[in-house]
PDB file of C-alpha atoms in Angstrom:
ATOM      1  CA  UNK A  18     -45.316  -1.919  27.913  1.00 71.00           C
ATOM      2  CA  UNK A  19     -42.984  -4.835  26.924  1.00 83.00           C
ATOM      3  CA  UNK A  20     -39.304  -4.342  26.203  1.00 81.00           C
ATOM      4  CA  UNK A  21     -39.635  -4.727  22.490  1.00 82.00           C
ATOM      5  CA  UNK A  22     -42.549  -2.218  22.349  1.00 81.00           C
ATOM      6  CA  UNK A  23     -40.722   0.290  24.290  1.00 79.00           C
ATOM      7  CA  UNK A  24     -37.460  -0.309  22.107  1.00 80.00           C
ATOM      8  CA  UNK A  25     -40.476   0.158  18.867  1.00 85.00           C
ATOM      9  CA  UNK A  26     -41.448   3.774  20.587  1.00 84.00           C
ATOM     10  CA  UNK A  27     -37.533   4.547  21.455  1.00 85.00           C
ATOM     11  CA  UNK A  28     -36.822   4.656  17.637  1.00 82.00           C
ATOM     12  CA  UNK A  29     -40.001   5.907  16.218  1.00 85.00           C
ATOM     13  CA  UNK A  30     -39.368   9.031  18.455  1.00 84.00           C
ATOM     14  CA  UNK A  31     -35.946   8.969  16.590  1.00 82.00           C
ATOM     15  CA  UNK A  32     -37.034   8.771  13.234  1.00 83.00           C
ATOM     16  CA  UNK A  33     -39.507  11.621  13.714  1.00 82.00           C
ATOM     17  CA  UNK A  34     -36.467  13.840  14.189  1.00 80.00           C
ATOM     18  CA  UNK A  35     -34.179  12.485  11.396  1.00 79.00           C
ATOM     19  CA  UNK A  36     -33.006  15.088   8.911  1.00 79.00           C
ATOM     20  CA  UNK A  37     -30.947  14.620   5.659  1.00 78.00           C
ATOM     21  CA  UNK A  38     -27.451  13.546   6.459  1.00 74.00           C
ATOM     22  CA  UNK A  39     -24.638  16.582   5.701  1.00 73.00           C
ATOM     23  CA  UNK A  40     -21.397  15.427   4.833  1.00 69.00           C
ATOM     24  CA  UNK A  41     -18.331  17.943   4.630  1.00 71.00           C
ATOM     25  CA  UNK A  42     -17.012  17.769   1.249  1.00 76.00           C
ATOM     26  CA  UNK A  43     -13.127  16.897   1.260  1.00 74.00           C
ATOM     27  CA  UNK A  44     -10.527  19.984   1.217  1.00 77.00           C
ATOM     28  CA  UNK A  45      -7.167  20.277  -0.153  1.00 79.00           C
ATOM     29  CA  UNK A  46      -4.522  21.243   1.827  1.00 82.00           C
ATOM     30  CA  UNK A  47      -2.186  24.071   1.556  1.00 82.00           C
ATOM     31  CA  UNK A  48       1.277  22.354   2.420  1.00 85.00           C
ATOM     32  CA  UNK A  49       4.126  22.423  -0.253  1.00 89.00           C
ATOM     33  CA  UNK A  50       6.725  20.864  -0.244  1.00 91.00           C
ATOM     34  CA  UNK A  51      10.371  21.974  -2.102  1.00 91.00           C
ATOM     35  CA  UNK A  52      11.543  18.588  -2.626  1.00 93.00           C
ATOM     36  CA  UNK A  53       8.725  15.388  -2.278  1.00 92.00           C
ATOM     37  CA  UNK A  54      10.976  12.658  -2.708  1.00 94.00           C
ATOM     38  CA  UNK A  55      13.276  14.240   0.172  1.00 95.00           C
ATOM     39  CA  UNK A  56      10.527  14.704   2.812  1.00 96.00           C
ATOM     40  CA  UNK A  57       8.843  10.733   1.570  1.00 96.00           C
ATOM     41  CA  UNK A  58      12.268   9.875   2.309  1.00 96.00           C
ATOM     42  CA  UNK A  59      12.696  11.618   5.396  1.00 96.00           C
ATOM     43  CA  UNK A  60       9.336  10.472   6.716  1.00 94.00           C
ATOM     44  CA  UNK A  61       9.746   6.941   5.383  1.00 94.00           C
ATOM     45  CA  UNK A  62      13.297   6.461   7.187  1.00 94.00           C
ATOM     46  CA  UNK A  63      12.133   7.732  10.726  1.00 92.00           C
ATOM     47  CA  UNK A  64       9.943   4.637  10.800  1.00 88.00           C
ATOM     48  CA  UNK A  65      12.670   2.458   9.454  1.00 89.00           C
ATOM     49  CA  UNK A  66      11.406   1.893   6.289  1.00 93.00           C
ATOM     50  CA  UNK A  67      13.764   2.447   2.896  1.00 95.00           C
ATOM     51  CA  UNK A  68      13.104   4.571  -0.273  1.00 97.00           C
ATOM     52  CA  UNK A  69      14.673   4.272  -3.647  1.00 97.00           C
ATOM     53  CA  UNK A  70      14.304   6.530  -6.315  1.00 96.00           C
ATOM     54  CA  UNK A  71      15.781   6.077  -9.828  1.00 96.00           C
ATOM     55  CA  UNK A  72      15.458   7.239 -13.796  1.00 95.00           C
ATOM     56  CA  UNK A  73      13.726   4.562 -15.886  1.00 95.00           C
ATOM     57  CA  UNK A  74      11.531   1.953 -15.326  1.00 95.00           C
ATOM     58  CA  UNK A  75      14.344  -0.349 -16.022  1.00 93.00           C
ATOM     59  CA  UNK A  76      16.173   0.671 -13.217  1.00 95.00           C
ATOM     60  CA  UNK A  77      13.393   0.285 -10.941  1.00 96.00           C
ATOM     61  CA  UNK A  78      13.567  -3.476 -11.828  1.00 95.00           C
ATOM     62  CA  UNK A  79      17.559  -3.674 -11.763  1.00 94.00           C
ATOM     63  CA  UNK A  80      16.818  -2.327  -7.877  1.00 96.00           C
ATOM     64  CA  UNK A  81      14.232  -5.333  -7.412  1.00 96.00           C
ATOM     65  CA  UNK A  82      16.501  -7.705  -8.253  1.00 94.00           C
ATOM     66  CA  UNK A  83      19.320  -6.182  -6.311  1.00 95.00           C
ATOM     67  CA  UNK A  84      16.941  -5.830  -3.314  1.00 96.00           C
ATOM     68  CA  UNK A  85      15.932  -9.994  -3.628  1.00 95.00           C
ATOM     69  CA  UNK A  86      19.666 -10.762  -3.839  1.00 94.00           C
ATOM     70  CA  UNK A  87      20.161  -9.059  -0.514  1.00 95.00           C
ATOM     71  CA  UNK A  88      17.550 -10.688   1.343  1.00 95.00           C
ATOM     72  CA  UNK A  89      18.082 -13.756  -0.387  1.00 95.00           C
ATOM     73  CA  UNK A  90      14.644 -14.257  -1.696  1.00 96.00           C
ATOM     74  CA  UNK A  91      14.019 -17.815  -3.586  1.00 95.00           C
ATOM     75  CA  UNK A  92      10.119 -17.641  -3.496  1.00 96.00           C
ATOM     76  CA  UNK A  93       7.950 -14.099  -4.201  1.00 97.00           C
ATOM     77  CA  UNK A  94       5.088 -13.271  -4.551  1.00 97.00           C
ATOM     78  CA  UNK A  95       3.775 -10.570  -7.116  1.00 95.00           C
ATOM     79  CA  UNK A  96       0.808  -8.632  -7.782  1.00 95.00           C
ATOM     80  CA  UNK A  97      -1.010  -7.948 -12.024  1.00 94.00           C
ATOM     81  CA  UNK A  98      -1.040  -4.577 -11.299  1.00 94.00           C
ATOM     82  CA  UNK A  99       0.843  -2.043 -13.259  1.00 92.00           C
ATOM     83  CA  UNK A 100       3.959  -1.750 -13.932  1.00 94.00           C
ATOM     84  CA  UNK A 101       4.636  -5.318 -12.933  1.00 93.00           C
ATOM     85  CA  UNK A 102       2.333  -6.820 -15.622  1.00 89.00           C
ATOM     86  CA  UNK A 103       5.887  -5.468 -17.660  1.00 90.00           C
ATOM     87  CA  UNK A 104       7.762  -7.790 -15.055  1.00 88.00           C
ATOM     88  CA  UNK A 105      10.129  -9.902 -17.113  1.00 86.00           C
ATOM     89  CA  UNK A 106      10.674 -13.209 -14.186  1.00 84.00           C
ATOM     90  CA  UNK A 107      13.020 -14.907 -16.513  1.00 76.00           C
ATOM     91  CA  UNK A 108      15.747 -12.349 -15.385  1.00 76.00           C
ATOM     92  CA  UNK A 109      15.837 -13.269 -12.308  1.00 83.00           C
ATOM     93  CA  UNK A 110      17.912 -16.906 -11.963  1.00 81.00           C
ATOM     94  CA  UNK A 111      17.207 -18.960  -8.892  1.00 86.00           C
ATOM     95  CA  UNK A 112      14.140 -16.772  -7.796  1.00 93.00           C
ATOM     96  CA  UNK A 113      10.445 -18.536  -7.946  1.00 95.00           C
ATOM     97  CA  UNK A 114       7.974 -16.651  -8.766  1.00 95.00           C
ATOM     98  CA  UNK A 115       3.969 -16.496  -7.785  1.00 95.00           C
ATOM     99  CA  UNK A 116       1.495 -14.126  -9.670  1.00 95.00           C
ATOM    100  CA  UNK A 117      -2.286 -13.765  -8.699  1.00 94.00           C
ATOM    101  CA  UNK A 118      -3.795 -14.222 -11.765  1.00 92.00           C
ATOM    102  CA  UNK A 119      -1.676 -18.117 -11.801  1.00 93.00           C
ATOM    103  CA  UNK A 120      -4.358 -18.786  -8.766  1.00 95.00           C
ATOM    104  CA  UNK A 121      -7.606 -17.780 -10.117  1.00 90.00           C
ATOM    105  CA  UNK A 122      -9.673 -19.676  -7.965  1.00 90.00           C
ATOM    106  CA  UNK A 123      -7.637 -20.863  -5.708  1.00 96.00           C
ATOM    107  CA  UNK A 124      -7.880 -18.411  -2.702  1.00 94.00           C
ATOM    108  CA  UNK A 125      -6.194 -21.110  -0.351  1.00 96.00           C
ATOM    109  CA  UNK A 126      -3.324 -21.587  -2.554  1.00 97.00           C
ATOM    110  CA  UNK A 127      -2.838 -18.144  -2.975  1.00 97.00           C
ATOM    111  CA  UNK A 128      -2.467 -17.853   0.488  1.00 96.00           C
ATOM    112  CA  UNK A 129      -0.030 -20.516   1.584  1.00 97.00           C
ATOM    113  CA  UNK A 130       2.278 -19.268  -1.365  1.00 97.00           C
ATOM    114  CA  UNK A 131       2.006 -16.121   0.321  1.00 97.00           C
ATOM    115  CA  UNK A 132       2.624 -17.468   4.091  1.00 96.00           C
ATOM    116  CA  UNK A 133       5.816 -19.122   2.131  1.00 97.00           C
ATOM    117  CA  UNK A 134       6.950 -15.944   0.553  1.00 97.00           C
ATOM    118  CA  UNK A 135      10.297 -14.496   1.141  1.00 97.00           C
ATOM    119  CA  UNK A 136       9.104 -10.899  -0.352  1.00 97.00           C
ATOM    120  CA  UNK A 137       5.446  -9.589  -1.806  1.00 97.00           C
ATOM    121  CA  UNK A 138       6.071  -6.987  -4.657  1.00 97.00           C
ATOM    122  CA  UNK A 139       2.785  -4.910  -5.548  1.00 97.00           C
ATOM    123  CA  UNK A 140       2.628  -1.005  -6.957  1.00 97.00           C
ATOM    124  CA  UNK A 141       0.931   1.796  -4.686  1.00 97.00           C
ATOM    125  CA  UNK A 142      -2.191   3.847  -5.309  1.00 95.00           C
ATOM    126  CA  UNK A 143      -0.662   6.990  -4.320  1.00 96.00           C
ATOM    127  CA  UNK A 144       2.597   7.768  -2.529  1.00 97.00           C
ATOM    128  CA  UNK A 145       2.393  10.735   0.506  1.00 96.00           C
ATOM    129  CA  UNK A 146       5.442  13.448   0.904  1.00 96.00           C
ATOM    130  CA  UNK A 147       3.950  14.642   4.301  1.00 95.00           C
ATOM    131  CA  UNK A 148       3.924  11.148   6.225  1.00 94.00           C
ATOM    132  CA  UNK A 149       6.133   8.914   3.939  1.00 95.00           C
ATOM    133  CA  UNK A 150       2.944   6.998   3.299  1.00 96.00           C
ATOM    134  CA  UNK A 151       2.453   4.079   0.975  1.00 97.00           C
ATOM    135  CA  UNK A 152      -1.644   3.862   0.133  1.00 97.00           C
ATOM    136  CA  UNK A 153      -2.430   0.506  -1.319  1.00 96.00           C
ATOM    137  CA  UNK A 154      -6.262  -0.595  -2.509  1.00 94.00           C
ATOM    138  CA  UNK A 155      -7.766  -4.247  -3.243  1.00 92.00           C
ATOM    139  CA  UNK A 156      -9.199  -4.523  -6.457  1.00 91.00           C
ATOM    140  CA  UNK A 157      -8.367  -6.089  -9.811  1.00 91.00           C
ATOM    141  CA  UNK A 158      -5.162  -7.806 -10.078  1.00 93.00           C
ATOM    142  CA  UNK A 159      -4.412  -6.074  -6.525  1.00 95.00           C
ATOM    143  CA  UNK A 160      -4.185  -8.548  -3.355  1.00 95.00           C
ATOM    144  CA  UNK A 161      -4.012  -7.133   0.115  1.00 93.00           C
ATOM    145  CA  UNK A 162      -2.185 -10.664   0.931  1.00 95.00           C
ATOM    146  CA  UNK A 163       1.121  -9.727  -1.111  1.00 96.00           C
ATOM    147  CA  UNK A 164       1.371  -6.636   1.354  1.00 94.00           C
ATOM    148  CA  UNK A 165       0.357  -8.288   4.659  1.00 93.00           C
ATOM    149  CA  UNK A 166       2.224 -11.834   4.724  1.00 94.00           C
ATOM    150  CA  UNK A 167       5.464 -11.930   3.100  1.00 96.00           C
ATOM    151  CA  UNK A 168       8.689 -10.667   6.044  1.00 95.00           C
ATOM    152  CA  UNK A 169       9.567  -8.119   2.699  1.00 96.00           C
ATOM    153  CA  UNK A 170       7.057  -5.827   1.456  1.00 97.00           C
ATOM    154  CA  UNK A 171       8.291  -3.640  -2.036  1.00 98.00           C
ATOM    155  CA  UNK A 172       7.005  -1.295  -3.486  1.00 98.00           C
ATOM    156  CA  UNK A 173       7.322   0.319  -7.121  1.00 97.00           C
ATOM    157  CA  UNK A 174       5.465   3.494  -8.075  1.00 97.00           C
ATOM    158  CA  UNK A 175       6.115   6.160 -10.533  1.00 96.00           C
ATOM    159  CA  UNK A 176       6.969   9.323  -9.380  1.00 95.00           C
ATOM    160  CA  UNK A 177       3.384  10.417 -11.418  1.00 94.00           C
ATOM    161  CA  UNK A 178       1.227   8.979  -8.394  1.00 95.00           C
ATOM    162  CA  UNK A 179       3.362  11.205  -5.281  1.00 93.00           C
ATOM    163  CA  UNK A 180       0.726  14.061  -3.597  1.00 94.00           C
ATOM    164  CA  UNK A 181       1.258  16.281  -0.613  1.00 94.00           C
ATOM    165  CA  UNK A 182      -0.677  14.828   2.131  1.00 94.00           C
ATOM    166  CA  UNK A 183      -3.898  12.627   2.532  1.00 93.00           C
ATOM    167  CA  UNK A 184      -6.253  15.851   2.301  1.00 92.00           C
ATOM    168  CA  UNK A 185      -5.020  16.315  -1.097  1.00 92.00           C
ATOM    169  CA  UNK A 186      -5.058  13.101  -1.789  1.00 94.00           C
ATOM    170  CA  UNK A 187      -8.639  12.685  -0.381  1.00 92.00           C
ATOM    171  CA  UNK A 188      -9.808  15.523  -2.526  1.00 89.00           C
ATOM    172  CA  UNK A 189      -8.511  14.197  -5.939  1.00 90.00           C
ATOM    173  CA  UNK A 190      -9.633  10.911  -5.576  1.00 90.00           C
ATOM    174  CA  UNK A 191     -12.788  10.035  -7.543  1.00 86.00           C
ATOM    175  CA  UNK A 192     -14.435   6.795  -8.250  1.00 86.00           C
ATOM    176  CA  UNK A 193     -16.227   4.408  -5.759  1.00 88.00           C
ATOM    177  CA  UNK A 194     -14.128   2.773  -2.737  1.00 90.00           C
ATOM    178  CA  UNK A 195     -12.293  -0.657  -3.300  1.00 92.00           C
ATOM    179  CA  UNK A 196     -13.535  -2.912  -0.518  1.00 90.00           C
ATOM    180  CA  UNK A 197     -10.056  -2.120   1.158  1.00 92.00           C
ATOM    181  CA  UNK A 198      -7.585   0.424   0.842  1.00 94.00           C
ATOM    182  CA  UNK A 199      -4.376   0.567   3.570  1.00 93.00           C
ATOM    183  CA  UNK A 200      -2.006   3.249   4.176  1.00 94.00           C
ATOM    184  CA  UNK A 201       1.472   1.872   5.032  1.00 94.00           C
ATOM    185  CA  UNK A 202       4.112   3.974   6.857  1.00 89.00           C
ATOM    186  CA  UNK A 203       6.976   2.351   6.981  1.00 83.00           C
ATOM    187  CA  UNK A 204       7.409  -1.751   8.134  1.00 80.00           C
ATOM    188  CA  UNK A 205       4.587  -3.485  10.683  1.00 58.00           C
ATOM    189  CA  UNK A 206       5.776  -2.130  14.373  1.00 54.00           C
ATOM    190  CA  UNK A 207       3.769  -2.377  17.913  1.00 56.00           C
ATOM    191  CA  UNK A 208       4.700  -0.554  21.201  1.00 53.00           C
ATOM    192  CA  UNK A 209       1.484  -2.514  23.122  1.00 58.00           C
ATOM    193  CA  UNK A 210       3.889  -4.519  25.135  1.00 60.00           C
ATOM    194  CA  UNK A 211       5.769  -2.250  27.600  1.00 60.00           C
ATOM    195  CA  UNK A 212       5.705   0.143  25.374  1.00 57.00           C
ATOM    196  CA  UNK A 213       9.008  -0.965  23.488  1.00 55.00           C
ATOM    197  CA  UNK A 214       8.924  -0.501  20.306  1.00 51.00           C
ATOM    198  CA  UNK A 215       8.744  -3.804  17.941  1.00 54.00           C
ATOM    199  CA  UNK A 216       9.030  -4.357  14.252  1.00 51.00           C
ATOM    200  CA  UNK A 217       7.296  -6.923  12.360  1.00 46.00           C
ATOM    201  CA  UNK A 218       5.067  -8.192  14.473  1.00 54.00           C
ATOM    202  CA  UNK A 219       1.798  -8.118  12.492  1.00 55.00           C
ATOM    203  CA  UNK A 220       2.779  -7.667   9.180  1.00 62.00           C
ATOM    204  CA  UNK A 221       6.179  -7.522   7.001  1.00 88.00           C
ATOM    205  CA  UNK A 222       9.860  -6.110   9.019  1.00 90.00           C
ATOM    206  CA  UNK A 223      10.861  -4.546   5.941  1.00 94.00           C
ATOM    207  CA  UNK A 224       9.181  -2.110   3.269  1.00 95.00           C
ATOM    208  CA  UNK A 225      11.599  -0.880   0.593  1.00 97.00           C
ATOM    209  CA  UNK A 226       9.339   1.808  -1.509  1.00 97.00           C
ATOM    210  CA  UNK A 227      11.208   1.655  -5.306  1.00 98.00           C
ATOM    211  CA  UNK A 228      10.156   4.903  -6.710  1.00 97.00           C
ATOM    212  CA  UNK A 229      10.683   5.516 -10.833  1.00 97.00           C
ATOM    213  CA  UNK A 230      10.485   8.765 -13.257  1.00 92.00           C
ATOM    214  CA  UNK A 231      10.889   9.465 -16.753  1.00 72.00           C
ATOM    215  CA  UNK A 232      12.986   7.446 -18.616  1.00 47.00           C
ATOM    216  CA  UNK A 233      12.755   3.942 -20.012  1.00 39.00           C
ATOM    217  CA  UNK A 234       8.914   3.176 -20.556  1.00 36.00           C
ATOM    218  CA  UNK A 235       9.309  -0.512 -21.438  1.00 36.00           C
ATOM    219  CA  UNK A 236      11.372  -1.848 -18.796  1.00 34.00           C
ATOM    220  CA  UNK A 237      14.027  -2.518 -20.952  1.00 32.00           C
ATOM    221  CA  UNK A 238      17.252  -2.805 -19.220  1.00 27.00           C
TER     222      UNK A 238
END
């Protein structure tokens, strides 16, 4: 018997014994938490990340701009996503600013201007108390690259997207899979060498998550 007809009998012996695949259906968990915001921050902070949570969409923004002036930022790059399609760039003096839908297209453009960023600003899928995790998702309007280049990474979510933990989260979610969906807890860190711990070695040394409730709907200042 040659190798490819014993490799043919190998796997007709397994298909005589295949059998309807069962997959577990997804469970919600049972954790509560008394304050979300507190634990996200809590969670967020132990891995050196920042979290800041304010009234009003307009105050979200007044934090962006506050957050670029301390880091200096002259070139960002910016996601279509909501709310930042109600991004007014004019506001900011002195900053330059990149949006996907400007390179339509242009996926190698897009890229260097990201390489060249000083910060990437996109919005979050869903925001986790338990972990302080940030879950982001390709898509529409959504580029992984604004996340994974820049040294900054920020975030701004309504309050509206926070769940307990990624079993609830997991269980809610509907709707087919983006072709790629990260969770982010806290800046890009490695212990592989020595095991010292190292930020920003494979993605952005900073993630300040900007996290908005009710108030002012239209950004207005």
């Amino acid at each position: 018997m040659t190798a490819d007809e014993k490799h043919s009998a190998f796997f007709n012996r397994l298909d005589e014994h295949a059998r309807p695949a069962s997959i577990p259906a997804f469970w919600k968990s049972i954790r509560r938490f008394d304050d979300r915001i507190a634990r996200f921050r809590e969670s967020q902070e132990a891995v050196k990340g920042r979290v800041i949570d304010v009234q009003g969409l307009g105050k979200a923004f007044q934090v962006i701009a506050d957050v670029l002036a301390e880091i200096s930022a002259s070139r960002v790059v910016l996601n279509d996503e909501a709310p930042l399609d109600m991004f007014r760039e004019a506001d900011f003096n002195g900053v330059q600013f990149n949006r996907l839908a400007d390179f339509r297209g242009d996926p190698a453009g897009w890229q260097t201007v990201c390489e060249r960023a000083d910060a990437g600003i996109t919005s979050a899928e869903a925001l986790l108390a338990e972990t302080g995790t940030v879950i982001c998702s390709s898509g529409p309007g959504k580029s992984r690259l604004v996340s994974l280049l820049p040294p900054v990474h920020i975030v701004i979510c309504p309050v509206e997207r926070f769940t307990t933990d990624i079993f609830t989260w997991l269980e809610a979610r509907d709707g087919a899979w983006p072709a790629n969906t990260v969770l982010i807890s806290g800046p890009s860190k490695t212990a592989d060498i020595e095991q010292t711990m190292s930020v920003g070695m494979h993605g952005p040394k900073k993630l300040v998550v900007i996290i908005y409730g009710e108030g002012d709907a239209k950004g207005e200042r």
